[in-house]
Structures are given as C-alpha cells and as structure tokens.
C-alpha cells in the first residue's frame, strides 16, 4: 500500500471533505492539531484531529485561523495555510521510499511546498488558471480564481497558464505570477515598488512570519527575502507574531530562540518563537 506520514497544525479549524476511496489509497496521519476538531469517515465534511488519517481524494479546507502541515514519506513538505483549500489527487510511493507521483490541486489560498527525494517530474501542482512545474525546490504560493503568485526560495519552478504561456523562476526570492492571459516574472522583492510589495506581502504569509509553523517547515532564507524587499514595510506586530498560541509549541530558551541561534537579529525582540 502506498502511504505517507502526515503532519498537521491548526489554529481554529481544519476540515477534510472525503470522497469515495479505492482500497489501495494512500493514507497519512495528522499530528499537532487544535483540539477543537472532529472527524467523520462517512464521506461527509469532518474537522481534522490529532491522529486523523488523510487519503487520496481528500479535500483539505481551512478556516481563518486553520492550517495543515503535511510531511510525506519521501520527505516532501506541504503547508495549507488559513482560508485555503486543496485536493490531494494522487500519491504513489515507490519501494525506495521516493514519490512515484504526487499530484495536488490547489483550489484557493496560501501554501508552502518543498520537494522531497523524488525526481522533479514526479510532482504535479494544478491551480484554477494553470500549473506549477516543480524542479526540486521550496516555494510559497498564493492561489485565487484570477491567478497564482509564487515566491521561490531555492531551486526552480516553471509557471504555465492554461493558454500554455510559461515562465521559469530560478533565482532566490524571485516572484512570478500567472493568470488566464499571461505568465510574468515580477523579479526580486527589492526591485518592486512599495505599493507592489504591500500588495504582495499579505499573500506570502509564511515568508513574512514563520512562527506559526513547526520548525521543520521553516525555510532558512525566507527572512532574507523579506529583509531585502518587504521588511521595512512590515508592521512590527506582524514581525513579532500575534497572540494565537501555536498548536504545537517548540521548547524555547531564555532568549526565545527555541534552540536556534539563527532565529534572532541583533535585537532579541526580533526572535521568532
């Protein structure tokens, strides 16, 4: 049986809408979930709980403070952010524990994706206006009915709209977008205007503040992208996080750095915790 291990963290609620599943469907486990959750395996919408299984065909939907962090057996990582919806269409695990295929359909919202040990052509990400071709990489992306925006951390991605117009992102912190009419490279955040940065930063929630995520889902150079382009326009309250308690708390030292010497700036108040 093809399987993956799942990891999920929720703020307010996380719902799974289940479809009929084949006997050999991939399954997973949700860990670190907000206790306000329930599950129903009868094919109806259910709220994700700690230990709940995730299957091929599951539609993962989150509320305003929900999020799901999934780690597959081939070490591919996927975050479904607040107010987001995603369908796990296919997942096949080979005998060497690499992904034979991972196909997801990101319907709307904000996401983080980092590839595992599978060859680059094994990953398929669809959105309402096109596809994201994964080339061994980590990136954040935001999806709505009008288009998709991608912030690349490392590796490369190829963005193609439904008309077949494509562009490739291959520079750290590079941003690209596509809609029904065109695919465009916007460039580095530092090269954008203040108004452009302000319009984009809300769509890249985790590049701005990673503290809502489990540490293993952090991307090392995410803060670099914001320091170069966004950080001067970011309200202090966002840099310091909000009052919501993460579903899974990391053990922290006196300096609030959770054992990570790289999480602080010169001022300890900038620590991510």
Short mmCIF file of C-alpha atoms in Angstrom, two decimals:
data_model
loop_
_atom_site.label_atom_id
_atom_site.label_comp_id
_atom_site.label_asym_id
_atom_site.label_seq_id
_atom_site.Cartn_x
_atom_site.Cartn_y
_atom_site.Cartn_z
CA UNK A 1 0.00 0.00 0.00
CA UNK A 2 1.25 3.47 -0.85
CA UNK A 3 1.46 5.51 2.34
CA UNK A 4 2.70 8.82 3.66
CA UNK A 5 3.10 10.31 7.07
CA UNK A 6 1.07 13.48 7.59
CA UNK A 7 1.66 16.30 9.99
CA UNK A 8 -0.95 18.98 10.61
CA UNK A 9 -1.23 22.04 12.80
CA UNK A 10 -4.47 24.01 13.04
CA UNK A 11 -5.30 27.38 14.53
CA UNK A 12 -9.11 27.37 14.65
CA UNK A 13 -10.37 24.58 12.45
CA UNK A 14 -9.28 22.35 9.59
CA UNK A 15 -11.84 20.42 7.56
CA UNK A 16 -11.39 17.39 5.34
CA UNK A 17 -14.02 16.61 2.73
CA UNK A 18 -13.64 12.93 1.86
CA UNK A 19 -14.61 11.29 -1.42
CA UNK A 20 -15.02 7.58 -2.07
CA UNK A 21 -11.59 5.95 -1.76
CA UNK A 22 -10.08 2.96 -3.58
CA UNK A 23 -8.90 0.06 -1.46
CA UNK A 24 -5.21 0.89 -2.04
CA UNK A 25 -5.47 4.65 -1.44
CA UNK A 26 -2.55 6.47 0.12
CA UNK A 27 -3.09 7.35 3.78
CA UNK A 28 -1.48 9.69 6.28
CA UNK A 29 -1.66 10.88 9.87
CA UNK A 30 -2.42 14.38 11.14
CA UNK A 31 -0.40 15.46 14.19
CA UNK A 32 -0.39 18.62 16.36
CA UNK A 33 -3.96 19.70 15.66
CA UNK A 34 -6.03 22.23 17.58
CA UNK A 35 -8.30 20.26 19.96
CA UNK A 36 -11.45 21.94 18.60
CA UNK A 37 -11.85 19.33 15.88
CA UNK A 38 -13.96 16.34 14.88
CA UNK A 39 -13.78 13.57 12.31
CA UNK A 40 -16.31 11.73 10.17
CA UNK A 41 -15.28 8.95 7.82
CA UNK A 42 -18.70 8.54 6.21
CA UNK A 43 -17.83 10.76 3.27
CA UNK A 44 -19.06 13.97 4.88
CA UNK A 45 -17.06 17.01 5.89
CA UNK A 46 -15.08 16.43 9.10
CA UNK A 47 -12.76 18.52 11.21
CA UNK A 48 -9.19 17.25 11.44
CA UNK A 49 -7.93 15.86 14.75
CA UNK A 50 -4.63 14.58 16.06
CA UNK A 51 -4.05 11.12 14.61
CA UNK A 52 -6.65 11.50 11.86
CA UNK A 53 -5.91 9.80 8.55
CA UNK A 54 -5.56 11.68 5.25
CA UNK A 55 -6.25 9.90 1.97
CA UNK A 56 -6.06 10.37 -1.77
CA UNK A 57 -9.18 12.29 -2.70
CA UNK A 58 -9.26 14.34 0.50
CA UNK A 59 -10.11 18.00 0.07
CA UNK A 60 -8.34 19.90 2.83
CA UNK A 61 -10.03 23.19 3.72
CA UNK A 62 -9.05 25.62 6.47
CA UNK A 63 -10.78 28.47 8.26
CA UNK A 64 -9.45 31.92 9.07
CA UNK A 65 -7.00 30.53 11.65
CA UNK A 66 -6.58 26.98 10.39
CA UNK A 67 -3.52 25.43 8.82
CA UNK A 68 -2.27 21.95 7.95
CA UNK A 69 1.36 20.86 7.75
CA UNK A 70 1.86 17.59 5.87
CA UNK A 71 5.10 15.65 5.56
CA UNK A 72 5.08 12.81 3.06
CA UNK A 73 7.17 9.65 3.33
CA UNK A 74 9.57 10.86 0.63
CA UNK A 75 10.11 13.98 2.81
CA UNK A 76 8.06 16.28 0.61
CA UNK A 77 6.52 19.01 2.77
CA UNK A 78 3.24 20.81 2.16
CA UNK A 79 1.59 23.56 4.21
CA UNK A 80 -2.05 24.54 3.67
CA UNK A 81 -2.49 28.00 5.17
CA UNK A 82 -5.53 29.85 6.55
CA UNK A 83 -8.64 30.24 4.39
CA UNK A 84 -7.28 27.73 1.91
CA UNK A 85 -8.49 24.68 0.01
CA UNK A 86 -6.51 21.88 -1.62
CA UNK A 87 -7.30 18.47 -3.12
CA UNK A 88 -4.84 15.58 -2.82
CA UNK A 89 -5.40 13.93 -6.20
CA UNK A 90 -2.71 11.25 -6.23
CA UNK A 91 0.23 9.97 -4.23
CA UNK A 92 2.25 6.88 -5.10
CA UNK A 93 5.21 5.75 -3.02
CA UNK A 94 7.92 3.63 -4.64
CA UNK A 95 9.75 0.79 -2.89
CA UNK A 96 12.80 3.03 -2.38
CA UNK A 97 10.51 5.45 -0.45
CA UNK A 98 10.63 8.09 -3.18
CA UNK A 99 7.44 9.50 -4.63
CA UNK A 100 6.29 7.79 -7.80
CA UNK A 101 3.83 10.65 -8.22
CA UNK A 102 2.40 13.45 -6.11
CA UNK A 103 -0.47 15.38 -7.67
CA UNK A 104 -2.30 18.14 -5.84
CA UNK A 105 -4.92 20.64 -6.95
CA UNK A 106 -4.55 23.92 -5.07
CA UNK A 107 -8.00 25.47 -5.30
CA UNK A 108 -7.53 28.68 -3.32
CA UNK A 109 -5.47 30.20 -0.53
CA UNK A 110 -1.85 30.27 0.59
CA UNK A 111 0.58 27.35 0.58
CA UNK A 112 4.18 26.27 1.11
CA UNK A 113 5.73 23.40 -0.85
CA UNK A 114 9.17 21.80 -0.55
CA UNK A 115 10.15 18.75 -2.59
CA UNK A 116 11.48 15.55 -1.08
CA UNK A 117 13.64 12.85 -2.64
CA UNK A 118 11.63 12.14 -5.78
CA UNK A 119 12.71 13.15 -9.32
CA UNK A 120 11.42 16.55 -10.32
CA UNK A 121 8.93 15.25 -12.89
CA UNK A 122 7.00 13.32 -10.22
CA UNK A 123 5.32 16.43 -8.77
CA UNK A 124 2.19 17.96 -10.27
CA UNK A 125 0.56 21.12 -8.84
CA UNK A 126 -2.57 22.39 -10.55
CA UNK A 127 -4.39 25.66 -9.89
CA UNK A 128 -7.54 27.18 -11.43
CA UNK A 129 -5.52 29.12 -14.03
CA UNK A 130 -2.60 26.81 -14.79
CA UNK A 131 0.15 24.62 -13.36
CA UNK A 132 3.34 24.90 -11.33
CA UNK A 133 6.12 22.68 -12.65
CA UNK A 134 8.37 21.70 -9.75
CA UNK A 135 12.12 21.45 -10.34
CA UNK A 136 13.43 20.31 -6.95
CA UNK A 137 12.66 23.33 -4.85
CA UNK A 138 10.97 25.16 -1.99
CA UNK A 139 8.47 27.95 -2.56
CA UNK A 140 5.37 29.68 -1.23
CA UNK A 141 2.39 30.31 -3.47
CA UNK A 142 -0.98 32.01 -3.33
CA UNK A 143 -3.97 30.96 -5.40
CA UNK A 144 -7.31 32.51 -6.28
CA UNK A 145 -9.72 32.22 -9.19
CA UNK A 146 -7.97 35.04 -11.06
CA UNK A 147 -4.38 33.82 -10.85
CA UNK A 148 -1.43 32.40 -8.91
CA UNK A 149 1.60 34.11 -7.33
CA UNK A 150 4.79 32.23 -6.45
CA UNK A 151 7.74 33.22 -4.23
CA UNK A 152 10.76 30.98 -4.86
CA UNK A 153 13.23 30.21 -2.07
CA UNK A 154 15.56 27.82 -3.88
CA UNK A 155 15.62 25.53 -6.91
CA UNK A 156 13.37 26.38 -9.84
CA UNK A 157 9.71 26.32 -10.83
CA UNK A 158 8.03 26.65 -14.21
CA UNK A 159 4.76 28.57 -14.25
CA UNK A 160 2.34 27.88 -17.11
CA UNK A 161 -1.15 29.27 -17.57
CA UNK A 162 -3.96 27.35 -19.26
CA UNK A 163 -3.11 29.00 -22.59
CA UNK A 164 0.37 27.44 -22.47
CA UNK A 165 2.31 30.63 -21.76
CA UNK A 166 5.19 29.75 -19.42
CA UNK A 167 7.98 31.42 -17.45
CA UNK A 168 10.69 29.91 -15.23
CA UNK A 169 11.75 31.18 -11.80
CA UNK A 170 15.28 30.14 -10.83
CA UNK A 171 16.64 32.90 -8.58
CA UNK A 172 16.36 33.04 -4.78
CA UNK A 173 13.48 35.27 -3.66
CA UNK A 174 12.20 35.65 -7.22
CA UNK A 175 8.46 36.21 -7.62
CA UNK A 176 6.33 35.15 -10.57
CA UNK A 177 2.65 35.15 -11.40
CA UNK A 178 0.26 33.75 -13.98
CA UNK A 179 -3.40 34.16 -14.89
CA UNK A 180 -5.57 33.22 -17.84
CA UNK A 181 -3.90 35.75 -20.14
CA UNK A 182 -0.20 35.73 -19.28
CA UNK A 183 2.67 34.40 -17.16
CA UNK A 184 5.07 37.00 -15.77
CA UNK A 185 8.30 37.21 -13.77
CA UNK A 186 7.95 40.09 -11.31
CA UNK A 187 11.52 39.75 -10.01
CA UNK A 188 13.10 40.17 -6.60
CA UNK A 189 11.04 41.91 -3.89
CA UNK A 190 13.79 44.52 -3.58
CA UNK A 191 13.18 45.53 -7.20
CA UNK A 192 9.47 46.17 -6.70
CA UNK A 193 7.81 49.41 -5.71
CA UNK A 194 6.50 49.95 -2.20
CA UNK A 195 2.92 49.60 -3.44
CA UNK A 196 3.74 46.35 -5.24
CA UNK A 197 5.37 44.94 -2.12
CA UNK A 198 2.41 45.96 0.01
CA UNK A 199 0.03 44.22 -2.39
CA UNK A 200 2.08 41.01 -2.37
CA UNK A 201 3.21 40.57 1.22
CA UNK A 202 -0.21 39.59 2.55
CA UNK A 203 -0.24 36.69 0.11
CA UNK A 204 3.08 35.28 1.36
CA UNK A 205 2.14 34.81 4.99
CA UNK A 206 4.84 32.30 5.90
CA UNK A 207 7.71 34.10 4.19
CA UNK A 208 6.90 37.09 6.36
CA UNK A 209 6.38 35.24 9.68
CA UNK A 210 7.26 31.55 10.07
CA UNK A 211 6.44 31.22 13.78
CA UNK A 212 3.00 29.60 13.16
CA UNK A 213 4.81 26.63 11.56
CA UNK A 214 6.61 23.71 13.11
CA UNK A 215 10.36 24.34 12.88
CA UNK A 216 10.96 21.64 10.27
CA UNK A 217 8.65 23.50 7.88
CA UNK A 218 10.66 26.71 8.10
CA UNK A 219 12.73 27.77 5.08
CA UNK A 220 16.15 29.09 6.04
CA UNK A 221 16.29 32.02 3.64
CA UNK A 222 12.64 33.10 3.86
CA UNK A 223 13.50 36.05 6.14
CA UNK A 224 16.20 37.07 3.68
CA UNK A 225 13.55 37.65 1.01
CA UNK A 226 11.62 39.96 3.29
CA UNK A 227 14.70 41.73 4.65
CA UNK A 228 15.69 42.58 1.09
CA UNK A 229 12.29 43.77 -0.03
CA UNK A 230 9.39 43.66 2.39
CA UNK A 231 10.66 44.04 5.91
CA UNK A 232 10.80 47.82 6.08
CA UNK A 233 7.10 47.98 5.19
CA UNK A 234 6.06 45.26 7.65
CA UNK A 235 4.21 46.33 10.82
CA UNK A 236 6.10 45.38 13.96
CA UNK A 237 3.11 43.40 15.21
CA UNK A 238 3.42 41.07 12.22
CA UNK A 239 7.16 40.57 12.67
CA UNK A 240 6.60 39.62 16.31
CA UNK A 241 3.65 37.29 15.56
CA UNK A 242 0.16 37.51 17.01
CA UNK A 243 -1.46 36.39 20.22
CA UNK A 244 -2.56 33.00 18.89
CA UNK A 245 -0.84 30.07 20.56
CA UNK A 246 0.60 27.59 18.02
CA UNK A 247 -0.99 24.15 18.08
CA UNK A 248 2.43 22.62 18.80
CA UNK A 249 4.83 24.72 20.83
CA UNK A 250 8.59 24.36 20.46
CA UNK A 251 10.79 24.32 23.60
CA UNK A 252 12.47 27.70 23.91
CA UNK A 253 15.40 29.01 25.87
CA UNK A 254 15.55 32.25 27.79
CA UNK A 255 16.31 34.19 24.63
CA UNK A 256 13.14 32.92 22.94
CA UNK A 257 15.11 31.37 20.08
CA UNK A 258 13.94 27.80 20.63
CA UNK A 259 17.48 26.50 20.41
CA UNK A 260 18.13 28.16 17.06
CA UNK A 261 20.94 30.71 17.14
CA UNK A 262 19.93 31.97 13.71
CA UNK A 263 16.39 32.97 14.61
CA UNK A 264 17.25 36.38 16.08
CA UNK A 265 18.53 39.65 14.79
CA UNK A 266 20.73 41.91 16.85
CA UNK A 267 17.71 42.69 18.98
CA UNK A 268 16.23 39.67 20.81
CA UNK A 269 12.77 41.16 20.30
CA UNK A 270 13.04 40.04 16.66
CA UNK A 271 13.24 36.38 17.66
CA UNK A 272 10.77 34.02 16.01
CA UNK A 273 9.04 32.00 18.65
#
